[in-house]
Coordinates of C-alpha atoms and ligand atoms in Angstrom, one line a residue:
X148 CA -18.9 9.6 25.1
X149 CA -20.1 5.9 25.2
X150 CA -17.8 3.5 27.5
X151 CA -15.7 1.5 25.0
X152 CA -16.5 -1.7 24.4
X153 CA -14.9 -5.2 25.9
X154 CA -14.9 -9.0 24.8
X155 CA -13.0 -10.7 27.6
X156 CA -12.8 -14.6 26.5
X157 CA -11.3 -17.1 29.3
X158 CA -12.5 -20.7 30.3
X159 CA -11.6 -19.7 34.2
X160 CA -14.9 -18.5 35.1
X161 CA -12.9 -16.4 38.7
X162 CA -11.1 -14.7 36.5
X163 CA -13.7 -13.8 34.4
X164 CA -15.8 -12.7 37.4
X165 CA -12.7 -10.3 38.4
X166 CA -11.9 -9.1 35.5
X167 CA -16.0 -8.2 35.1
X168 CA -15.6 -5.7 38.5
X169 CA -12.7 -4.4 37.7
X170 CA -13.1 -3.3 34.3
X171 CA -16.3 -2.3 34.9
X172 CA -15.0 0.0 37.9
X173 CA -12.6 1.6 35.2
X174 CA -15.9 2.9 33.2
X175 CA -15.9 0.2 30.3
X176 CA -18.8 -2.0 29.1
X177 CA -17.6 -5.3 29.1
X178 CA -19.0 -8.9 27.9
X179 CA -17.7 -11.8 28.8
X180 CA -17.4 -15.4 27.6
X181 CA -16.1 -18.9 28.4
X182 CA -15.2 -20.3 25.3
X183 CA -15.2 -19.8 21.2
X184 CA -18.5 -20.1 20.3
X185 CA -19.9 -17.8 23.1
X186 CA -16.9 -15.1 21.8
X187 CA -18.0 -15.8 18.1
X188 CA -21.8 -15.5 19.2
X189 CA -21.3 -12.4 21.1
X190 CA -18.7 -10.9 18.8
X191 CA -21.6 -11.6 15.9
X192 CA -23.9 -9.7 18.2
X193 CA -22.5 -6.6 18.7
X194 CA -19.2 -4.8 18.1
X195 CA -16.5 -4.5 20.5
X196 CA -13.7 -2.1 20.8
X197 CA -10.9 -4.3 21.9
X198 CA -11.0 -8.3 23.1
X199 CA -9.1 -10.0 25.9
X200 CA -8.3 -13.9 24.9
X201 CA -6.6 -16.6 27.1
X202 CA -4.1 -18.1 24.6
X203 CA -5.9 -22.0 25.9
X204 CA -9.4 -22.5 25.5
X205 CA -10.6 -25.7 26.0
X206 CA -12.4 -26.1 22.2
X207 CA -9.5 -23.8 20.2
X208 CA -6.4 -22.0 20.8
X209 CA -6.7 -18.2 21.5
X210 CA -4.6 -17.3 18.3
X211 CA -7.3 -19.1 16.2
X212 CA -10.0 -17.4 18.2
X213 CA -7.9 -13.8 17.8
X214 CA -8.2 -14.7 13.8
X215 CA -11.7 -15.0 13.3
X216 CA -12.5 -12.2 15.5
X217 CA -9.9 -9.7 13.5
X218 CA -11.9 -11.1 10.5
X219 CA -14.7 -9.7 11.8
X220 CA -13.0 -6.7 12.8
X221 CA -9.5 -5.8 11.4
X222 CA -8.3 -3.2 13.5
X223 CA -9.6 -4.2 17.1
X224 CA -6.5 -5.0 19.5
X225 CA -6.6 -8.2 20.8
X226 CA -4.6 -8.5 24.4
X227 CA -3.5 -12.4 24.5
X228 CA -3.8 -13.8 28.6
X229 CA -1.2 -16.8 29.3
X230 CA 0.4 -18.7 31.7
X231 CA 3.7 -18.8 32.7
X232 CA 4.8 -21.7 30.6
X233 CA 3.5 -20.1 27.1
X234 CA 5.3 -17.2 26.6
X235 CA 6.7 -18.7 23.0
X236 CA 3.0 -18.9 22.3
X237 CA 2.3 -15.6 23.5
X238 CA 5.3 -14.0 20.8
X239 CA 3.9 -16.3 18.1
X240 CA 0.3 -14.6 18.8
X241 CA 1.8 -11.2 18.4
X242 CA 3.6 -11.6 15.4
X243 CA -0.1 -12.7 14.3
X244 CA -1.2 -9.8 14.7
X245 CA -1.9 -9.2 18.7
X246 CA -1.8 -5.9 20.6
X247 CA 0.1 -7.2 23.4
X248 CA 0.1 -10.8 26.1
X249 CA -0.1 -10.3 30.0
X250 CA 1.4 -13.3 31.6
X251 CA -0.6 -15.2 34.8
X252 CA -1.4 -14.1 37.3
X253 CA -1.6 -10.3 36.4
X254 CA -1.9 -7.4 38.0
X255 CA -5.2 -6.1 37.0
X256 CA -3.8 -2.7 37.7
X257 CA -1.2 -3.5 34.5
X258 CA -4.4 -4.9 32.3
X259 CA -6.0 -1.4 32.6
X260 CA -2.9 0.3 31.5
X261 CA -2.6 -2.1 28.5
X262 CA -6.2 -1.5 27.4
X263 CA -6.1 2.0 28.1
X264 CA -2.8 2.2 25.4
X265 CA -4.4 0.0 23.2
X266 CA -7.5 1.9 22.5
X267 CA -5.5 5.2 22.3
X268 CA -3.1 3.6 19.7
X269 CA -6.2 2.1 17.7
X270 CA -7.8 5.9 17.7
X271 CA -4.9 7.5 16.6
X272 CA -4.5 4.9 13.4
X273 CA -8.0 5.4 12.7
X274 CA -7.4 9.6 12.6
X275 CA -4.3 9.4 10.6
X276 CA -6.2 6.8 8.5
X277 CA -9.1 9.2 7.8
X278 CA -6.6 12.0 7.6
X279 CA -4.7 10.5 5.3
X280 CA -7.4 9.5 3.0
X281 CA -9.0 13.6 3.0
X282 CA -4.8 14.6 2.0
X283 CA -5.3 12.3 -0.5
X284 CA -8.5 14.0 -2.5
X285 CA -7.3 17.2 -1.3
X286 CA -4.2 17.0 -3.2
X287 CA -5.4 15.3 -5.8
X288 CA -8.1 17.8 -6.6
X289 CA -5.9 20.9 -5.5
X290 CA -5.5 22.6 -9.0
X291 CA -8.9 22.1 -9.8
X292 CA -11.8 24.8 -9.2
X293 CA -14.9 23.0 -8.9
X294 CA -17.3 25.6 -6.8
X295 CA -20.4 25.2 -9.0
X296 CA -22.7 22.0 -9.1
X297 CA -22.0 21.6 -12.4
X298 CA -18.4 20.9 -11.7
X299 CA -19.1 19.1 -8.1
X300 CA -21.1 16.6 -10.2
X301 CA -17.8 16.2 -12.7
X302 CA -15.5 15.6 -9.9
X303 CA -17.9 12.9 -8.0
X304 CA -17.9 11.1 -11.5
X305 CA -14.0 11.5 -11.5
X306 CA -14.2 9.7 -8.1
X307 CA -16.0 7.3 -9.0
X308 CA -14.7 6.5 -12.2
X309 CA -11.0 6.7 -11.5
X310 CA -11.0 3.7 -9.5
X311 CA -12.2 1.5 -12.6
X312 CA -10.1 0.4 -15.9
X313 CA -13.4 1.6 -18.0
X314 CA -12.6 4.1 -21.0
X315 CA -13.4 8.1 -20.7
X316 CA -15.1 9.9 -23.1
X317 CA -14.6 14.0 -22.2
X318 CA -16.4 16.2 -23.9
X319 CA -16.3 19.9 -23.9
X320 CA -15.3 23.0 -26.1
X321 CA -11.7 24.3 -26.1
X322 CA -10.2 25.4 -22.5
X323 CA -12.9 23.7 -20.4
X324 CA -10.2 21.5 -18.6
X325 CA -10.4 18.8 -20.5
X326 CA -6.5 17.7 -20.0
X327 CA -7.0 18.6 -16.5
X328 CA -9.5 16.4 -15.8
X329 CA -8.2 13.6 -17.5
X330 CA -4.9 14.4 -15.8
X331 CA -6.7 14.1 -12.4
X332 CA -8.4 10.5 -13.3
X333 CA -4.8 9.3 -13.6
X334 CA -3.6 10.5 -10.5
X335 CA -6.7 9.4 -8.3
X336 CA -6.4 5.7 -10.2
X337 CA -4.7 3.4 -9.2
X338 CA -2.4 3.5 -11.9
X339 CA -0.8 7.0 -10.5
X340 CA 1.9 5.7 -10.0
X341 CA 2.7 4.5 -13.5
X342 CA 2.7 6.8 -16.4
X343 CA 0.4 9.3 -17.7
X344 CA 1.0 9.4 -21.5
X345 CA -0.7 12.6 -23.6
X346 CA -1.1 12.5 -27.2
X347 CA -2.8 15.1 -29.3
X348 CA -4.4 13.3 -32.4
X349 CA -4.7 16.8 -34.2
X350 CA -1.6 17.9 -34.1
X351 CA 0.8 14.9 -35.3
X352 CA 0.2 14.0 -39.3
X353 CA -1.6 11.0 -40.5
X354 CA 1.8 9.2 -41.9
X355 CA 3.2 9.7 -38.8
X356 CA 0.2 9.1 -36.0
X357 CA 0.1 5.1 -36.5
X358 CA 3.6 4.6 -35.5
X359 CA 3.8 7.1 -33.0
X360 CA 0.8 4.8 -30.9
X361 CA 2.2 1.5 -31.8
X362 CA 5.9 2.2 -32.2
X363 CA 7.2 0.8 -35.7
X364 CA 10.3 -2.0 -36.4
X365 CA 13.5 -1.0 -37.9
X366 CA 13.2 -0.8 -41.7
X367 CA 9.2 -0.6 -41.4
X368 CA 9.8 2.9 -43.7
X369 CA 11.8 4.5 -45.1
X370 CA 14.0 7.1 -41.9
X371 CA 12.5 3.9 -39.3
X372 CA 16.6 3.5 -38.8
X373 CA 16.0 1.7 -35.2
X374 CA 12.6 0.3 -34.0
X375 CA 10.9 2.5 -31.5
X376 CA 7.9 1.7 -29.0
X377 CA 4.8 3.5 -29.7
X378 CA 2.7 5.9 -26.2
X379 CA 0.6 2.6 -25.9
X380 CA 3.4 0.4 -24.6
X381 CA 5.3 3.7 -23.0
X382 CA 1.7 3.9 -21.3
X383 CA 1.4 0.2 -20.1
X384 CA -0.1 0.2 -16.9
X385 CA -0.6 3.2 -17.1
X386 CA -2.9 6.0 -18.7
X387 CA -3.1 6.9 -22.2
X388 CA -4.4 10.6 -23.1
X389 CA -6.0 10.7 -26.8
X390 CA -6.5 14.0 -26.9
X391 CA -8.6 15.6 -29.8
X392 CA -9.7 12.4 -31.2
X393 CA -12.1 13.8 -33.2
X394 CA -9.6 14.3 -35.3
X395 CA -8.2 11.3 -36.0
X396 CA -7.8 10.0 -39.4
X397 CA -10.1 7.0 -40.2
X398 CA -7.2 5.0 -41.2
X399 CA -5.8 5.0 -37.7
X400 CA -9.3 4.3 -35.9
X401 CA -9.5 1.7 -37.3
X402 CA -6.3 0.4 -35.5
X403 CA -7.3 1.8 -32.8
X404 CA -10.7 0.3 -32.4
X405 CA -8.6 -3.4 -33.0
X406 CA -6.4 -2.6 -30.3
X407 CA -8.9 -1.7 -28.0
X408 CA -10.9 -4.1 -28.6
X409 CA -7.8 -7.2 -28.4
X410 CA -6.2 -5.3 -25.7
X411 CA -2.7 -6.0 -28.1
X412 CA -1.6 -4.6 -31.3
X413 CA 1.0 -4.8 -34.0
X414 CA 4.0 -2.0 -34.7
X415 CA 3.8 -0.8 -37.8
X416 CA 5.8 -3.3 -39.9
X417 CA 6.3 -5.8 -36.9
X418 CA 4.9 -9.8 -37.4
X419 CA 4.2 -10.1 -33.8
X420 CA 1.6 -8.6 -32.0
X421 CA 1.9 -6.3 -28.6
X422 CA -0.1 -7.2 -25.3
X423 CA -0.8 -3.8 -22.9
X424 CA -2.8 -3.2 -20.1
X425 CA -3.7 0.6 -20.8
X426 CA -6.5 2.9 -19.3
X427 CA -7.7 5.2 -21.9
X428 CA -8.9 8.4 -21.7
X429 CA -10.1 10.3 -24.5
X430 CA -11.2 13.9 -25.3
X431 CA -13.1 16.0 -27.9
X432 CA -14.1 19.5 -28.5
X433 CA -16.1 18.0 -31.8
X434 CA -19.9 16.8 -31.2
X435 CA -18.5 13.0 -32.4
X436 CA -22.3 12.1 -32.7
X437 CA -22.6 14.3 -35.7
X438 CA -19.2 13.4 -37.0
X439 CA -20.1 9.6 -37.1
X440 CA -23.4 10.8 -39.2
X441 CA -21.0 13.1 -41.1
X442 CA -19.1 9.8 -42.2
X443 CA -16.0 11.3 -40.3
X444 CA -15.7 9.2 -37.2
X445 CA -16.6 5.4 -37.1
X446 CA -19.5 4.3 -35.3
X447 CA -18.3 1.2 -33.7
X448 CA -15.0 3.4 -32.8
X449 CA -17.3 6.0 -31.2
X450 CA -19.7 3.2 -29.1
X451 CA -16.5 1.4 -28.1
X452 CA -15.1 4.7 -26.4
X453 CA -18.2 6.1 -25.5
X454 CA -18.4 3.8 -21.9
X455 CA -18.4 6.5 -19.2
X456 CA -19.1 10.0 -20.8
X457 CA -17.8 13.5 -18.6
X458 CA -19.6 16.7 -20.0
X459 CA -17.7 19.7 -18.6
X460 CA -19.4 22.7 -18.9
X461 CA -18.6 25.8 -21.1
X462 CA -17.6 28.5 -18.1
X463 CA -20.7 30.9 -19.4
X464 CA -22.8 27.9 -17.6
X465 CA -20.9 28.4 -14.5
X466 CA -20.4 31.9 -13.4
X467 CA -19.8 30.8 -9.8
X468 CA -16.5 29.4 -10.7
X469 CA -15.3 32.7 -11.8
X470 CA -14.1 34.3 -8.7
X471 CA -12.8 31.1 -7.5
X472 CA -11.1 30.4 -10.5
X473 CA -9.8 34.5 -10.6
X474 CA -8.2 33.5 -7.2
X475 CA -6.7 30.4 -7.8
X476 CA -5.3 31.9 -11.9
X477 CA -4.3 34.3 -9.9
X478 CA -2.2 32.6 -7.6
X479 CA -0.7 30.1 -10.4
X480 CA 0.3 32.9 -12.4
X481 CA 1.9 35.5 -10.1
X482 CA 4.0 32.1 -8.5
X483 CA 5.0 31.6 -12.7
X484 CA 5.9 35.3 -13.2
X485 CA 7.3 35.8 -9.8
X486 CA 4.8 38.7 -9.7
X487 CA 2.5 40.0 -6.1
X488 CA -0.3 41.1 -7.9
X489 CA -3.3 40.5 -4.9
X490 CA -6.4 41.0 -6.6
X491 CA -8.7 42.6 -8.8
X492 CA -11.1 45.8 -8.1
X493 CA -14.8 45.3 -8.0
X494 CA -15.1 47.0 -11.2
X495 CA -12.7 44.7 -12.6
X496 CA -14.6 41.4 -11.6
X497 CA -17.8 42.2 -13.0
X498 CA -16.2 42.7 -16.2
X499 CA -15.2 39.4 -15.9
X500 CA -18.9 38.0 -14.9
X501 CA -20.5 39.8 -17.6
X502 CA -18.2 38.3 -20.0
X503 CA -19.2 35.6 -22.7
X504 CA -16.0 33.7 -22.5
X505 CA -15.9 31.5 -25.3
X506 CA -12.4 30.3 -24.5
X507 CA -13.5 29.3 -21.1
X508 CA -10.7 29.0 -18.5
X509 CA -8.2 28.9 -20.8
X510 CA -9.5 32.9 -22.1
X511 CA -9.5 33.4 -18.4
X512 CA -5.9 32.4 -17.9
X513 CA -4.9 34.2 -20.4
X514 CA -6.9 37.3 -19.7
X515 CA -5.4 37.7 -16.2
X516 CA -1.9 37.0 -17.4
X517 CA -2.1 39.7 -19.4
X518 CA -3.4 41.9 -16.6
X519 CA -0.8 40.7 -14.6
X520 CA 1.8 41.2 -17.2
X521 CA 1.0 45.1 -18.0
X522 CA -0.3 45.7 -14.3
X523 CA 2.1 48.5 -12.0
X524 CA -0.1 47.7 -9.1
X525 CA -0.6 45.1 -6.5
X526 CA -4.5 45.2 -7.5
X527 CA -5.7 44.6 -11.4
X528 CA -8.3 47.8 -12.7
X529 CA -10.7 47.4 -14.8
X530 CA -8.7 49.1 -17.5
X531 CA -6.6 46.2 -18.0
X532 CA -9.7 43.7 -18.2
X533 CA -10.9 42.7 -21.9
X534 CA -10.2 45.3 -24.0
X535 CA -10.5 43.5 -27.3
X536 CA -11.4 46.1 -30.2
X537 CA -8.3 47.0 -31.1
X538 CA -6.9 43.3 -32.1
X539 CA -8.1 40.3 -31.9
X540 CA -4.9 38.9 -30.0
X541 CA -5.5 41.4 -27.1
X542 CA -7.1 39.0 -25.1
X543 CA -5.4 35.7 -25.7
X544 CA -1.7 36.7 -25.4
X545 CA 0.2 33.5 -25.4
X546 CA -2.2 32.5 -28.5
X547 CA -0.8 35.7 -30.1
X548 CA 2.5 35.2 -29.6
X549 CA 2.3 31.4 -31.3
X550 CA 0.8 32.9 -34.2
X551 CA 3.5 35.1 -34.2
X552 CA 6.1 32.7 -34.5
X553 CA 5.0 31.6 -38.1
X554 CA 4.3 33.5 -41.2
X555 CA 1.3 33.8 -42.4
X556 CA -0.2 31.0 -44.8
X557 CA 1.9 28.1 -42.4
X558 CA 5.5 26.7 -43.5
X559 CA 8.9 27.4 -41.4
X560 CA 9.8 29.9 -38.6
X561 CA 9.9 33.6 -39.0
X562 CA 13.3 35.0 -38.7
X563 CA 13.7 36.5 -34.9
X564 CA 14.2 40.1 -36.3
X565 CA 10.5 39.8 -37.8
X566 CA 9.0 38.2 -35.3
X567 CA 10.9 40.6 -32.5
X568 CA 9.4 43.3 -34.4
X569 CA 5.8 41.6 -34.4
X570 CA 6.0 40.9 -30.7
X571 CA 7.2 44.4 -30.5
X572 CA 4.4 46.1 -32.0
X573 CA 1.5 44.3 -30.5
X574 CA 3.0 44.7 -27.0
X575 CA 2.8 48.6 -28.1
X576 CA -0.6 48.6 -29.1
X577 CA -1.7 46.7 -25.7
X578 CA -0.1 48.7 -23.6
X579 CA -1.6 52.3 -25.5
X580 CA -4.6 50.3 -24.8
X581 CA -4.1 49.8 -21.3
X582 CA -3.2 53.5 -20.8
X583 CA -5.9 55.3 -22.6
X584 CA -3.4 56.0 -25.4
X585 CA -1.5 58.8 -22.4
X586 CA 2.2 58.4 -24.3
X587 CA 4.1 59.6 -21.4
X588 CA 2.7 56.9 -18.9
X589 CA 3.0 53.8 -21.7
X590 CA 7.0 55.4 -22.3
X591 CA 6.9 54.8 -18.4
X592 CA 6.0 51.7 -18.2
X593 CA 7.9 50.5 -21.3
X594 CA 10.8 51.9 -19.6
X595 CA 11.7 54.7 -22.7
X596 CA 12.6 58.1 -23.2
X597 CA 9.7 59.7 -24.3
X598 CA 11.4 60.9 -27.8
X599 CA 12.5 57.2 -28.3
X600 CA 8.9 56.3 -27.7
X601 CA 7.3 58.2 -30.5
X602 CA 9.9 56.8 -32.7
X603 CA 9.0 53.6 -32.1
X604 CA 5.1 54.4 -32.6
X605 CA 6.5 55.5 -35.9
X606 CA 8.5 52.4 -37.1
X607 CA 5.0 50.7 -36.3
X608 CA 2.6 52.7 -37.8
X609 CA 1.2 53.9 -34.5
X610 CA -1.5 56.6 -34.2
X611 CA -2.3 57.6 -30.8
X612 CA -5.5 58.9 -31.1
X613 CA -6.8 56.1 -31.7
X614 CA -6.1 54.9 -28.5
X615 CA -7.7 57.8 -26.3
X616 CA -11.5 57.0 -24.7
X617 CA -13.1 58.8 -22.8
X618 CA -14.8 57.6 -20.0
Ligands
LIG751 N1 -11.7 23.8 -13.1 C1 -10.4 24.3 -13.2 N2 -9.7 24.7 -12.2 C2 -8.5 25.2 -12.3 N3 -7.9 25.4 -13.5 C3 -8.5 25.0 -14.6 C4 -9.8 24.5 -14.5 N4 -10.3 24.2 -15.8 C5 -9.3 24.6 -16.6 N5 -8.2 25.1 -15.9 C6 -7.0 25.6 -16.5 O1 -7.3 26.2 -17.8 C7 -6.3 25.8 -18.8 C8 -7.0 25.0 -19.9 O2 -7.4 23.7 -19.4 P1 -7.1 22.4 -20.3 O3 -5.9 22.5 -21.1 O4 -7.3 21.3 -19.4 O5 -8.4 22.6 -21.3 P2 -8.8 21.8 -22.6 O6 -10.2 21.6 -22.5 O7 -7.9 20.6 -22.7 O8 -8.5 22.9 -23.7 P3 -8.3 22.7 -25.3 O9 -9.5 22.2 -25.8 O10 -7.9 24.1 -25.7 O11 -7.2 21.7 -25.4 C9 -5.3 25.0 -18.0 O12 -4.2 25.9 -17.7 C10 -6.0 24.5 -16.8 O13 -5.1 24.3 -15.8
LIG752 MG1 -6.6 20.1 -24.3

């Protein structure tokens, strides 16, 4: 290791000469000078790892000399030299940032020991530093499975980007990790500490969109019984999500470009306008470029949120990912379901690799909470990997269930008796699936008699046989 580096800067050229042989005899490199532009020059020169200053130079007081020389290096320790009558001076120079002061005449023996504690202190704030810094990514790109170049290169832009106020523009098909990502620009910004606000443009109704972004006065419609704040002034200095905002409704981008573009905005019925400072992300699963040529998305909306563009790649494009992903799924959803399910068989995970996956993670999730779900083992077979003939739901569970909570053709709720019986029959059919249509191990693993089984396939309309493979 090289010796460490030190400035010693005193107009009392003995004391420069003994300090010299001494701390030269205790293995460091040292430099010394008599006043404050030979410290300035030399400090220009080279770097030092710590600097000894007499608090009275003749041409400028040490604490002044001290300053300049942690402007040109911020965290090297400074040990202040004085004489017995400055010892105020000496506590003023360590409030100003000094390591420590050795009062006149010293014992060099007591100068090594300060130097030695000084360095040590510097290199452990420089370790927790660093350390602190690598937590920091670490946690906040934790939940996210980024094996593959493709997704190295998304999380580098993340980096990057986060740090700036610029808008987002994500782009990828459905259950790509587009909320995730957009999640993890918040919490590596700045603005992590303020709140993340998510709004799906899809999924609220045109009448109702506009005042749920700007918030609306009292009176402004009729049911506006109070006046309410809209996401973008919940979201001040914070994040705003706009998620699916391909789907907007023309009437609302066009507010949205003028508040984008103003950085304020009016409530819907309010006189006076709204001033935010909002980082906005947004998100689309929808090729926008053909949407503005379609005549369904504004141009000038599109280049005004089109600034820094992330692409993330459908998970066919990234088979790498999948037995990271498998692992870390796996993990997620066993902790959810309080479940110790360990792994998946070989067989099992090329299934998965040969697999299209045009749900991307999301599929994936899904698929391996349902393995999870019907799984008796600590390891997942292949048995219980993609089966999808037999319905279309089989592979995308919690989509299934959704679709079961509402009749067909949209409108209110099932009752729970119908939809019980819904949930009932498709957990049947998966499971028959799962067991090669064998009755006595699904009445097993359903928990039921074996009589009480069969009547249940009956209620259902349930024909075993056509359950049974053969492989
Ligand atoms: N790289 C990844 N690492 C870990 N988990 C991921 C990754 N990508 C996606 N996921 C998980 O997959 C699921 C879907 O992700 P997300 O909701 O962000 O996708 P999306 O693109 O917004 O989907 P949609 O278009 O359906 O809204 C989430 O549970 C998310 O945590
Ligand atoms: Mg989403």
């Amino acid at each position: 290791m090289a010796a460490s580096k030190i400035l010693v800067v005193d107009d009392d050229k003995n004391l420069l000469e003994l300090a010299k042989a001494r701390l030269a005899a205790s293995g460091y490199a040292v430099t010394v000078a008599l006043d404050r532009d030979e410290a300035l020059e030399a400090a220009n020169g080279d770097s030092f790892d710590l600097a000894i200053v007499d608090l009275r130079l003749t041409d400028e007081d040490g604490i002044t000399l001290m300053e300049k020389l942690h402007a040109l290096y911020p965290s090297m320790p400074v040990i202040i030299l004085t004489g017995h009558a400055s010892v105020e001076g000496a506590v003023d120079a360590m409030k100003r940032g000094a390591y420590t002061y050795l009062t006149k005449p010293f014992d060099p023996r007591e100068l090594v020991l300060q130097i030695g504690r000084a360095l040590e202190s510097r290199k452990l704030a420089t370790e927790n530093q660093m350390l602190k810094g690598m937590l920091k990514e670490k946690y906040d790109f934790a939940n996210i499975v980024a094996k593959s170049d493709n997704m190295q290169r998304v999380l580098e832009a993340v980096s990057r980007i986060a740090k700036t106020d610029s808008t987002v523009y994500i782009h990828g098909e459905s259950g790509t990790g587009k909320e995730l990502i957009a999640k993890a620009i918040h919490l590596a910004s700045p603005r992590k500490e303020r709140p993340f606000i998510a709004i799906n443009c899809a999924a609220i109704p045109e009448t109702l969109l506009e005042s749920e972004l700007f918030g609306h006065e009292k009176g402004a419609f009729t049911g506006a019984v109070r006046s309410t704040r809209g996401l973008f002034s919940q979201a001040n200095e914070g994040t705003l999500f706009l998620d699916e905002i391909g789907d907007m409704p023309l009437s609302i981008q066009v507010k949205l470009l003028r508040a984008l573009e103003e950085r304020q905005f009016y409530p819907v019925g309010g006189e006076k306008p709204v001033q935010v400072d909002v980082r906005v992300v947004v998100a689309t699963k929808k090729d926008l470029v053909e949407e503005v040529k379609k005549g369904g998305f504004r141009e000038d909306l599109f280049y005004r949120i089109h600034v820094i563009p992330i692409v993330l790649p459908p998970l066919k494009e990234r088979l790498e990912d999948i037995p990271y992903l498998v692992d870390h799924l796996l993990k997620k959803i066993c902790q959810q379901m309080k479940r110790d399910v360990k792994g998946l068989t070989p067989k099992s995970m090329e299934k998965l690799m040969q697999h299209d996956w045009p749900g991307n993670v999301r599929e994936l999730e899904n698929t391996l909470e349902y393995a999870i779900t019907m799984t008796q083992r600590d390891v997942i077979t292949d048995d219980l990997v993609l089966q999808t003939k037999i319905t279309m739901s089989a592979a995308q569970p919690t989509d299934a269930i959704q679709a079961q909570l509402l009749p067909a053709g949209g409108g209110s709720f099932k009752t729970l008796k119908e939809a019980r019986s819904e949930f009932e029959k498709a957990y049947l059919v998966r499971l028959l699936h799962s067991c090669n249509g064998k009755a006595t191990r699904a009445a097993e693993i359903a928990g039921k008699y074996r009589a009480d089984f069969y009547d249940l396939l009956k209620k259902h309309d349930i024909k075993l046989a056509e359950f049974k493979r053969f492989n």
